């Protein structure tokens, strides 16, 4: 079993006052600009964006993996919603695993690549990688990846190759693994608590050989953890009674590049923790019910814009239901909280918000479900 370390000192914050300060932040002066990019008829499924490379990868309803271009202003390029087909045998799922996922961008010294799951000639799942080469896309099966899928790659450009974490099919279910993408001998297991209702997944820590996820403590409560993939050491980051989900860690420029992480606590509160010495201190908390009728927080994703960290999140009472898309800063000293989806369309089902950086700021792309398995793609301005 991996050793465990716990370095936690939680600051007691006046959450009521904090919620008031955040709820009264600058979103009142912001007018949402939320527009359709691709209609439901286009069949854009699970889009993922690589802003620096001006690309979007997505699936269609026929399980084809596609890619299209982005312009410098963040809009779709000539390929539009139709895109270019990369692979006609892609799949979103792995047998026995409770989550689904399409293509994901990777970054390393090999350049940008797309990792995804597809079916081999016998109909079994395997992982594949696609790389653009002179305007065309070269596709190869990931070596020794049969019965493995849903890869989530790292995005560290200085790495010799991308790392991938993924699910391996077993007769009794599945296990979670990681490896160096081109070296199957590095394959190792790691522990994580997966919650289907939230869709939360393990994440790579940018710039580190580490994974953030959740594991159950002795009382059966999901706690945030960081796993060093080289030593298998597990740092337990939280230890209170609220179950945690969606743990993301990065270095925050507004705090002198100190490490921070976010986690969703109890399904409804976004918490921000900062590393100070040997301690992880709770520095901010956003309770969804304090500023929205949608009390659940789903799909949070951080980014950095002009030296400040922001989080986009879906607010809804369940993963797929009437929802809103909001953006928040993590720094309580410089609060920002704004709804970027159209508040007049209150009953819309919105999911999977994604950051797209453009030449003059940032957009949020998200999926809007239209029923009967159909969904459109929309883009919302952030004013950032």
Tab-separated table of N, CA and C in Angstrom, residues 216-221:
chain	number	residue	atom	x	y	z
A	216	UNK	N	-11.324	7.238	-0.594
A	216	UNK	CA	-12.158	7.132	0.597
A	216	UNK	C	-11.295	7.006	1.842
A	217	UNK	N	-11.659	7.767	2.892
A	217	UNK	CA	-10.947	7.631	4.156
A	217	UNK	C	-11.546	6.487	4.974
A	218	UNK	N	-11.107	6.344	6.206
A	218	UNK	CA	-11.555	5.221	7.041
A	218	UNK	C	-13.038	5.289	7.366
A	219	UNK	N	-13.639	6.462	7.199
A	219	UNK	CA	-15.078	6.620	7.435
A	219	UNK	C	-15.889	6.561	6.146
A	220	UNK	N	-15.233	6.252	5.045
A	220	UNK	CA	-15.934	6.162	3.779
A	220	UNK	C	-16.217	7.493	3.129
A	221	UNK	N	-15.521	8.551	3.566
A	221	UNK	CA	-15.703	9.888	2.996
A	221	UNK	C	-14.628	10.130	1.941
